[in-house]
Amino acid sequence: MNYFKLRVDINKDVSITDVEKVVSSYSQCYCYSIEGVDTTNMHTHFYLEMSKGAPALRMRLRSLGLKGNGGYSLKELDEEKPIEYLAYIMKEGRFHNVGLPENVILSAQEYNCKVQNDIKEKKEAKKGLLVTIEKELKEKIV
């Protein structure tokens, strides 16, 4: 089995339905999210497991009019079901799952919560540090 991450730009010529149709013809186990829906940078992030290699999928993606790096990127992963990447896909809470086990989904969601909490704590710590610095500067000025 081969494991991949796929990013595809969605535009007026390429729909998510087109992309999912291609992916589902190569993979029975995949997960994806759509980002930037209300922007000019709408795109998808996929995790997929395939018994075939990348060349066949690349050829099908090109048949949609997608060009490498400009319209899509496909990278083989070193590990099966990488929690960090799955958490990234699920970060906004809206994702589509086909065939990934529930325990993997839950682990990725837990990991995402941990990452979000870490980010929040770092922002709060930075804000506290800035308040302390500002207070010390005011005291020195007076």
mmCIF file with all atom_site columns, C-alpha atoms in Angstrom:
data_model
loop_
_atom_site.group_PDB
_atom_site.id
_atom_site.type_symbol
_atom_site.label_atom_id
_atom_site.label_alt_id
_atom_site.label_comp_id
_atom_site.label_asym_id
_atom_site.label_entity_id
_atom_site.label_seq_id
_atom_site.pdbx_PDB_ins_code
_atom_site.Cartn_x
_atom_site.Cartn_y
_atom_site.Cartn_z
_atom_site.occupancy
_atom_site.B_iso_or_equiv
_atom_site.pdbx_formal_charge
_atom_site.auth_seq_id
_atom_site.auth_comp_id
_atom_site.auth_asym_id
_atom_site.auth_atom_id
_atom_site.pdbx_PDB_model_num
ATOM 1   C CA . MET A 1 1   ? 0.000   0.000  0.000   1.00 0.00 ? 1   MET A CA 1
ATOM 2   C CA . ASN A 1 2   ? 1.161   3.547  -0.782  1.00 0.00 ? 2   ASN A CA 1
ATOM 3   C CA . TYR A 1 3   ? 0.225   6.659  1.216   1.00 0.00 ? 3   TYR A CA 1
ATOM 4   C CA . PHE A 1 4   ? -0.061  10.145 -0.252  1.00 0.00 ? 4   PHE A CA 1
ATOM 5   C CA . LYS A 1 5   ? -0.966  13.696 0.496   1.00 0.00 ? 5   LYS A CA 1
ATOM 6   C CA . LEU A 1 6   ? -2.594  15.599 -2.316  1.00 0.00 ? 6   LEU A CA 1
ATOM 7   C CA . ARG A 1 7   ? -3.349  19.291 -2.601  1.00 0.00 ? 7   ARG A CA 1
ATOM 8   C CA . VAL A 1 8   ? -5.569  20.429 -5.467  1.00 0.00 ? 8   VAL A CA 1
ATOM 9   C CA . ASP A 1 9   ? -6.651  23.937 -6.438  1.00 0.00 ? 9   ASP A CA 1
ATOM 10  C CA . ILE A 1 10  ? -10.367 24.158 -7.088  1.00 0.00 ? 10  ILE A CA 1
ATOM 11  C CA . ASN A 1 11  ? -11.463 26.644 -9.734  1.00 0.00 ? 11  ASN A CA 1
ATOM 12  C CA . LYS A 1 12  ? -14.100 27.237 -12.396 1.00 0.00 ? 12  LYS A CA 1
ATOM 13  C CA . ASP A 1 13  ? -12.656 24.416 -14.521 1.00 0.00 ? 13  ASP A CA 1
ATOM 14  C CA . VAL A 1 14  ? -11.991 21.835 -11.774 1.00 0.00 ? 14  VAL A CA 1
ATOM 15  C CA . SER A 1 15  ? -14.608 21.003 -9.145  1.00 0.00 ? 15  SER A CA 1
ATOM 16  C CA . ILE A 1 16  ? -14.259 19.023 -5.949  1.00 0.00 ? 16  ILE A CA 1
ATOM 17  C CA . THR A 1 17  ? -16.633 16.482 -7.503  1.00 0.00 ? 17  THR A CA 1
ATOM 18  C CA . ASP A 1 18  ? -14.194 15.988 -10.398 1.00 0.00 ? 18  ASP A CA 1
ATOM 19  C CA . VAL A 1 19  ? -11.269 15.524 -8.030  1.00 0.00 ? 19  VAL A CA 1
ATOM 20  C CA . GLU A 1 20  ? -13.105 13.196 -5.665  1.00 0.00 ? 20  GLU A CA 1
ATOM 21  C CA . LYS A 1 21  ? -14.229 11.069 -8.615  1.00 0.00 ? 21  LYS A CA 1
ATOM 22  C CA . VAL A 1 22  ? -10.584 10.636 -9.659  1.00 0.00 ? 22  VAL A CA 1
ATOM 23  C CA . VAL A 1 23  ? -9.400  9.942  -6.105  1.00 0.00 ? 23  VAL A CA 1
ATOM 24  C CA . SER A 1 24  ? -12.171 7.436  -5.411  1.00 0.00 ? 24  SER A CA 1
ATOM 25  C CA . SER A 1 25  ? -11.244 5.484  -8.537  1.00 0.00 ? 25  SER A CA 1
ATOM 26  C CA . TYR A 1 26  ? -7.757  4.895  -7.046  1.00 0.00 ? 26  TYR A CA 1
ATOM 27  C CA . SER A 1 27  ? -8.438  4.795  -3.319  1.00 0.00 ? 27  SER A CA 1
ATOM 28  C CA . GLN A 1 28  ? -11.040 3.273  -1.038  1.00 0.00 ? 28  GLN A CA 1
ATOM 29  C CA . CYS A 1 29  ? -9.523  4.980  2.012   1.00 0.00 ? 29  CYS A CA 1
ATOM 30  C CA . TYR A 1 30  ? -9.136  8.754  1.948   1.00 0.00 ? 30  TYR A CA 1
ATOM 31  C CA . CYS A 1 31  ? -9.939  11.899 3.864   1.00 0.00 ? 31  CYS A CA 1
ATOM 32  C CA . TYR A 1 32  ? -10.086 15.489 2.652   1.00 0.00 ? 32  TYR A CA 1
ATOM 33  C CA . SER A 1 33  ? -11.073 19.026 3.505   1.00 0.00 ? 33  SER A CA 1
ATOM 34  C CA . ILE A 1 34  ? -11.874 22.051 1.400   1.00 0.00 ? 34  ILE A CA 1
ATOM 35  C CA . GLU A 1 35  ? -10.227 25.313 2.420   1.00 0.00 ? 35  GLU A CA 1
ATOM 36  C CA . GLY A 1 36  ? -10.576 28.882 1.275   1.00 0.00 ? 36  GLY A CA 1
ATOM 37  C CA . VAL A 1 37  ? -14.167 28.419 0.099   1.00 0.00 ? 37  VAL A CA 1
ATOM 38  C CA . ASP A 1 38  ? -14.939 32.145 0.149   1.00 0.00 ? 38  ASP A CA 1
ATOM 39  C CA . THR A 1 39  ? -11.570 33.215 -1.250  1.00 0.00 ? 39  THR A CA 1
ATOM 40  C CA . THR A 1 40  ? -9.732  33.183 -4.549  1.00 0.00 ? 40  THR A CA 1
ATOM 41  C CA . ASN A 1 41  ? -7.559  30.353 -3.193  1.00 0.00 ? 41  ASN A CA 1
ATOM 42  C CA . MET A 1 42  ? -10.046 27.519 -2.800  1.00 0.00 ? 42  MET A CA 1
ATOM 43  C CA . HIS A 1 43  ? -8.232  24.200 -2.528  1.00 0.00 ? 43  HIS A CA 1
ATOM 44  C CA . THR A 1 44  ? -8.394  20.737 -1.030  1.00 0.00 ? 44  THR A CA 1
ATOM 45  C CA . HIS A 1 45  ? -6.064  18.660 1.099   1.00 0.00 ? 45  HIS A CA 1
ATOM 46  C CA . PHE A 1 46  ? -6.337  14.880 0.739   1.00 0.00 ? 46  PHE A CA 1
ATOM 47  C CA . TYR A 1 47  ? -4.813  11.960 2.558   1.00 0.00 ? 47  TYR A CA 1
ATOM 48  C CA . LEU A 1 48  ? -5.153  8.795  0.483   1.00 0.00 ? 48  LEU A CA 1
ATOM 49  C CA . GLU A 1 49  ? -4.083  5.186  0.483   1.00 0.00 ? 49  GLU A CA 1
ATOM 50  C CA . MET A 1 50  ? -3.534  3.506  -2.877  1.00 0.00 ? 50  MET A CA 1
ATOM 51  C CA . SER A 1 51  ? -2.301  0.162  -4.072  1.00 0.00 ? 51  SER A CA 1
ATOM 52  C CA . LYS A 1 52  ? -1.028  1.851  -7.246  1.00 0.00 ? 52  LYS A CA 1
ATOM 53  C CA . GLY A 1 53  ? 1.776   4.373  -7.430  1.00 0.00 ? 53  GLY A CA 1
ATOM 54  C CA . ALA A 1 54  ? 1.666   8.066  -8.225  1.00 0.00 ? 54  ALA A CA 1
ATOM 55  C CA . PRO A 1 55  ? 2.046   8.027  -12.048 1.00 0.00 ? 55  PRO A CA 1
ATOM 56  C CA . ALA A 1 56  ? -1.455  6.724  -12.764 1.00 0.00 ? 56  ALA A CA 1
ATOM 57  C CA . LEU A 1 57  ? -3.064  9.257  -10.422 1.00 0.00 ? 57  LEU A CA 1
ATOM 58  C CA . ARG A 1 58  ? -0.953  12.095 -11.838 1.00 0.00 ? 58  ARG A CA 1
ATOM 59  C CA . MET A 1 59  ? -2.076  11.216 -15.349 1.00 0.00 ? 59  MET A CA 1
ATOM 60  C CA . ARG A 1 60  ? -5.748  11.298 -14.312 1.00 0.00 ? 60  ARG A CA 1
ATOM 61  C CA . LEU A 1 61  ? -5.306  14.627 -12.499 1.00 0.00 ? 61  LEU A CA 1
ATOM 62  C CA . ARG A 1 62  ? -3.670  16.078 -15.621 1.00 0.00 ? 62  ARG A CA 1
ATOM 63  C CA . SER A 1 63  ? -6.661  14.882 -17.650 1.00 0.00 ? 63  SER A CA 1
ATOM 64  C CA . LEU A 1 64  ? -8.717  17.347 -15.558 1.00 0.00 ? 64  LEU A CA 1
ATOM 65  C CA . GLY A 1 65  ? -6.476  20.125 -16.847 1.00 0.00 ? 65  GLY A CA 1
ATOM 66  C CA . LEU A 1 66  ? -4.374  20.313 -13.693 1.00 0.00 ? 66  LEU A CA 1
ATOM 67  C CA . LYS A 1 67  ? -0.681  21.002 -13.994 1.00 0.00 ? 67  LYS A CA 1
ATOM 68  C CA . GLY A 1 68  ? 1.839   19.944 -11.334 1.00 0.00 ? 68  GLY A CA 1
ATOM 69  C CA . ASN A 1 69  ? 2.734   22.587 -8.718  1.00 0.00 ? 69  ASN A CA 1
ATOM 70  C CA . GLY A 1 70  ? 0.402   25.099 -10.387 1.00 0.00 ? 70  GLY A CA 1
ATOM 71  C CA . GLY A 1 71  ? -2.817  23.137 -9.900  1.00 0.00 ? 71  GLY A CA 1
ATOM 72  C CA . TYR A 1 72  ? -1.915  20.228 -7.694  1.00 0.00 ? 72  TYR A CA 1
ATOM 73  C CA . SER A 1 73  ? 0.856   18.626 -5.688  1.00 0.00 ? 73  SER A CA 1
ATOM 74  C CA . LEU A 1 74  ? 1.126   14.954 -4.841  1.00 0.00 ? 74  LEU A CA 1
ATOM 75  C CA . LYS A 1 75  ? 3.655   13.660 -2.341  1.00 0.00 ? 75  LYS A CA 1
ATOM 76  C CA . GLU A 1 76  ? 4.214   10.119 -1.159  1.00 0.00 ? 76  GLU A CA 1
ATOM 77  C CA . LEU A 1 77  ? 4.273   9.823  2.617   1.00 0.00 ? 77  LEU A CA 1
ATOM 78  C CA . ASP A 1 78  ? 6.671   7.748  4.672   1.00 0.00 ? 78  ASP A CA 1
ATOM 79  C CA . GLU A 1 79  ? 4.003   6.527  7.060   1.00 0.00 ? 79  GLU A CA 1
ATOM 80  C CA . GLU A 1 80  ? 0.465   5.234  7.113   1.00 0.00 ? 80  GLU A CA 1
ATOM 81  C CA . LYS A 1 81  ? -2.204  7.548  8.575   1.00 0.00 ? 81  LYS A CA 1
ATOM 82  C CA . PRO A 1 82  ? 0.130   10.329 9.826   1.00 0.00 ? 82  PRO A CA 1
ATOM 83  C CA . ILE A 1 83  ? -1.728  11.950 12.708  1.00 0.00 ? 83  ILE A CA 1
ATOM 84  C CA . GLU A 1 84  ? -0.147  15.396 12.166  1.00 0.00 ? 84  GLU A CA 1
ATOM 85  C CA . TYR A 1 85  ? -1.279  15.596 8.551   1.00 0.00 ? 85  TYR A CA 1
ATOM 86  C CA . LEU A 1 86  ? -4.738  14.199 9.291   1.00 0.00 ? 86  LEU A CA 1
ATOM 87  C CA . ALA A 1 87  ? -5.107  16.763 12.089  1.00 0.00 ? 87  ALA A CA 1
ATOM 88  C CA . TYR A 1 88  ? -4.125  19.476 9.603   1.00 0.00 ? 88  TYR A CA 1
ATOM 89  C CA . ILE A 1 89  ? -6.857  18.291 7.243   1.00 0.00 ? 89  ILE A CA 1
ATOM 90  C CA . MET A 1 90  ? -9.394  18.334 10.080  1.00 0.00 ? 90  MET A CA 1
ATOM 91  C CA . LYS A 1 91  ? -8.300  21.641 11.622  1.00 0.00 ? 91  LYS A CA 1
ATOM 92  C CA . GLU A 1 92  ? -11.374 23.589 10.552  1.00 0.00 ? 92  GLU A CA 1
ATOM 93  C CA . GLY A 1 93  ? -13.734 20.828 11.629  1.00 0.00 ? 93  GLY A CA 1
ATOM 94  C CA . ARG A 1 94  ? -15.184 20.214 8.176   1.00 0.00 ? 94  ARG A CA 1
ATOM 95  C CA . PHE A 1 95  ? -13.763 17.168 6.488   1.00 0.00 ? 95  PHE A CA 1
ATOM 96  C CA . HIS A 1 96  ? -14.930 14.177 4.489   1.00 0.00 ? 96  HIS A CA 1
ATOM 97  C CA . ASN A 1 97  ? -13.856 10.694 5.486   1.00 0.00 ? 97  ASN A CA 1
ATOM 98  C CA . VAL A 1 98  ? -14.052 7.589  3.328   1.00 0.00 ? 98  VAL A CA 1
ATOM 99  C CA . GLY A 1 99  ? -12.743 4.460  4.995   1.00 0.00 ? 99  GLY A CA 1
ATOM 100 C CA . LEU A 1 100 ? -10.502 5.811  7.758   1.00 0.00 ? 100 LEU A CA 1
ATOM 101 C CA . PRO A 1 101 ? -11.238 4.038  11.055  1.00 0.00 ? 101 PRO A CA 1
ATOM 102 C CA . GLU A 1 102 ? -13.027 6.041  13.754  1.00 0.00 ? 102 GLU A CA 1
ATOM 103 C CA . ASN A 1 103 ? -10.123 5.646  16.213  1.00 0.00 ? 103 ASN A CA 1
ATOM 104 C CA . VAL A 1 104 ? -7.770  7.321  13.695  1.00 0.00 ? 104 VAL A CA 1
ATOM 105 C CA . ILE A 1 105 ? -10.223 10.205 13.233  1.00 0.00 ? 105 ILE A CA 1
ATOM 106 C CA . LEU A 1 106 ? -10.520 10.643 17.016  1.00 0.00 ? 106 LEU A CA 1
ATOM 107 C CA . SER A 1 107 ? -6.732  10.564 17.467  1.00 0.00 ? 107 SER A CA 1
ATOM 108 C CA . ALA A 1 108 ? -6.288  13.214 14.770  1.00 0.00 ? 108 ALA A CA 1
ATOM 109 C CA . GLN A 1 109 ? -8.986  15.401 16.318  1.00 0.00 ? 109 GLN A CA 1
ATOM 110 C CA . GLU A 1 110 ? -7.357  15.084 19.756  1.00 0.00 ? 110 GLU A CA 1
ATOM 111 C CA . TYR A 1 111 ? -3.987  15.979 18.263  1.00 0.00 ? 111 TYR A CA 1
ATOM 112 C CA . ASN A 1 112 ? -5.563  19.007 16.552  1.00 0.00 ? 112 ASN A CA 1
ATOM 113 C CA . CYS A 1 113 ? -7.043  20.161 19.892  1.00 0.00 ? 113 CYS A CA 1
ATOM 114 C CA . LYS A 1 114 ? -3.618  19.863 21.520  1.00 0.00 ? 114 LYS A CA 1
ATOM 115 C CA . VAL A 1 115 ? -2.009  21.897 18.721  1.00 0.00 ? 115 VAL A CA 1
ATOM 116 C CA . GLN A 1 116 ? -4.716  24.578 18.953  1.00 0.00 ? 116 GLN A CA 1
ATOM 117 C CA . ASN A 1 117 ? -4.298  24.777 22.744  1.00 0.00 ? 117 ASN A CA 1
ATOM 118 C CA . ASP A 1 118 ? -0.514  25.062 22.392  1.00 0.00 ? 118 ASP A CA 1
ATOM 119 C CA . ILE A 1 119 ? -0.945  27.916 19.906  1.00 0.00 ? 119 ILE A CA 1
ATOM 120 C CA . LYS A 1 120 ? -3.383  29.672 22.238  1.00 0.00 ? 120 LYS A CA 1
ATOM 121 C CA . GLU A 1 121 ? -1.035  29.293 25.214  1.00 0.00 ? 121 GLU A CA 1
ATOM 122 C CA . LYS A 1 122 ? 1.900   30.676 23.219  1.00 0.00 ? 122 LYS A CA 1
ATOM 123 C CA . LYS A 1 123 ? -0.164  33.692 22.126  1.00 0.00 ? 123 LYS A CA 1
ATOM 124 C CA . GLU A 1 124 ? -1.263  34.344 25.705  1.00 0.00 ? 124 GLU A CA 1
ATOM 125 C CA . ALA A 1 125 ? 2.314   34.013 26.972  1.00 0.00 ? 125 ALA A CA 1
ATOM 126 C CA . LYS A 1 126 ? 3.543   36.410 24.284  1.00 0.00 ? 126 LYS A CA 1
ATOM 127 C CA . LYS A 1 127 ? 0.774   38.865 25.155  1.00 0.00 ? 127 LYS A CA 1
ATOM 128 C CA . GLY A 1 128 ? 1.712   38.635 28.855  1.00 0.00 ? 128 GLY A CA 1
ATOM 129 C CA . LEU A 1 129 ? 5.355   39.232 28.043  1.00 0.00 ? 129 LEU A CA 1
ATOM 130 C CA . LEU A 1 130 ? 4.480   42.308 25.973  1.00 0.00 ? 130 LEU A CA 1
ATOM 131 C CA . VAL A 1 131 ? 2.375   43.697 28.835  1.00 0.00 ? 131 VAL A CA 1
ATOM 132 C CA . THR A 1 132 ? 5.277   43.142 31.262  1.00 0.00 ? 132 THR A CA 1
ATOM 133 C CA . ILE A 1 133 ? 7.757   44.838 28.920  1.00 0.00 ? 133 ILE A CA 1
ATOM 134 C CA . GLU A 1 134 ? 5.405   47.771 28.378  1.00 0.00 ? 134 GLU A CA 1
ATOM 135 C CA . LYS A 1 135 ? 4.912   48.161 32.153  1.00 0.00 ? 135 LYS A CA 1
ATOM 136 C CA . GLU A 1 136 ? 8.666   48.073 32.797  1.00 0.00 ? 136 GLU A CA 1
ATOM 137 C CA . LEU A 1 137 ? 9.299   50.630 30.068  1.00 0.00 ? 137 LEU A CA 1
ATOM 138 C CA . LYS A 1 138 ? 6.665   52.976 31.508  1.00 0.00 ? 138 LYS A CA 1
ATOM 139 C CA . GLU A 1 139 ? 8.238   52.653 34.953  1.00 0.00 ? 139 GLU A CA 1
ATOM 140 C CA . LYS A 1 140 ? 11.671  53.541 33.564  1.00 0.00 ? 140 LYS A CA 1
ATOM 141 C CA . ILE A 1 141 ? 10.325  56.536 31.696  1.00 0.00 ? 141 ILE A CA 1
ATOM 142 C CA . VAL A 1 142 ? 8.594   57.992 34.756  1.00 0.00 ? 142 VAL A CA 1
#
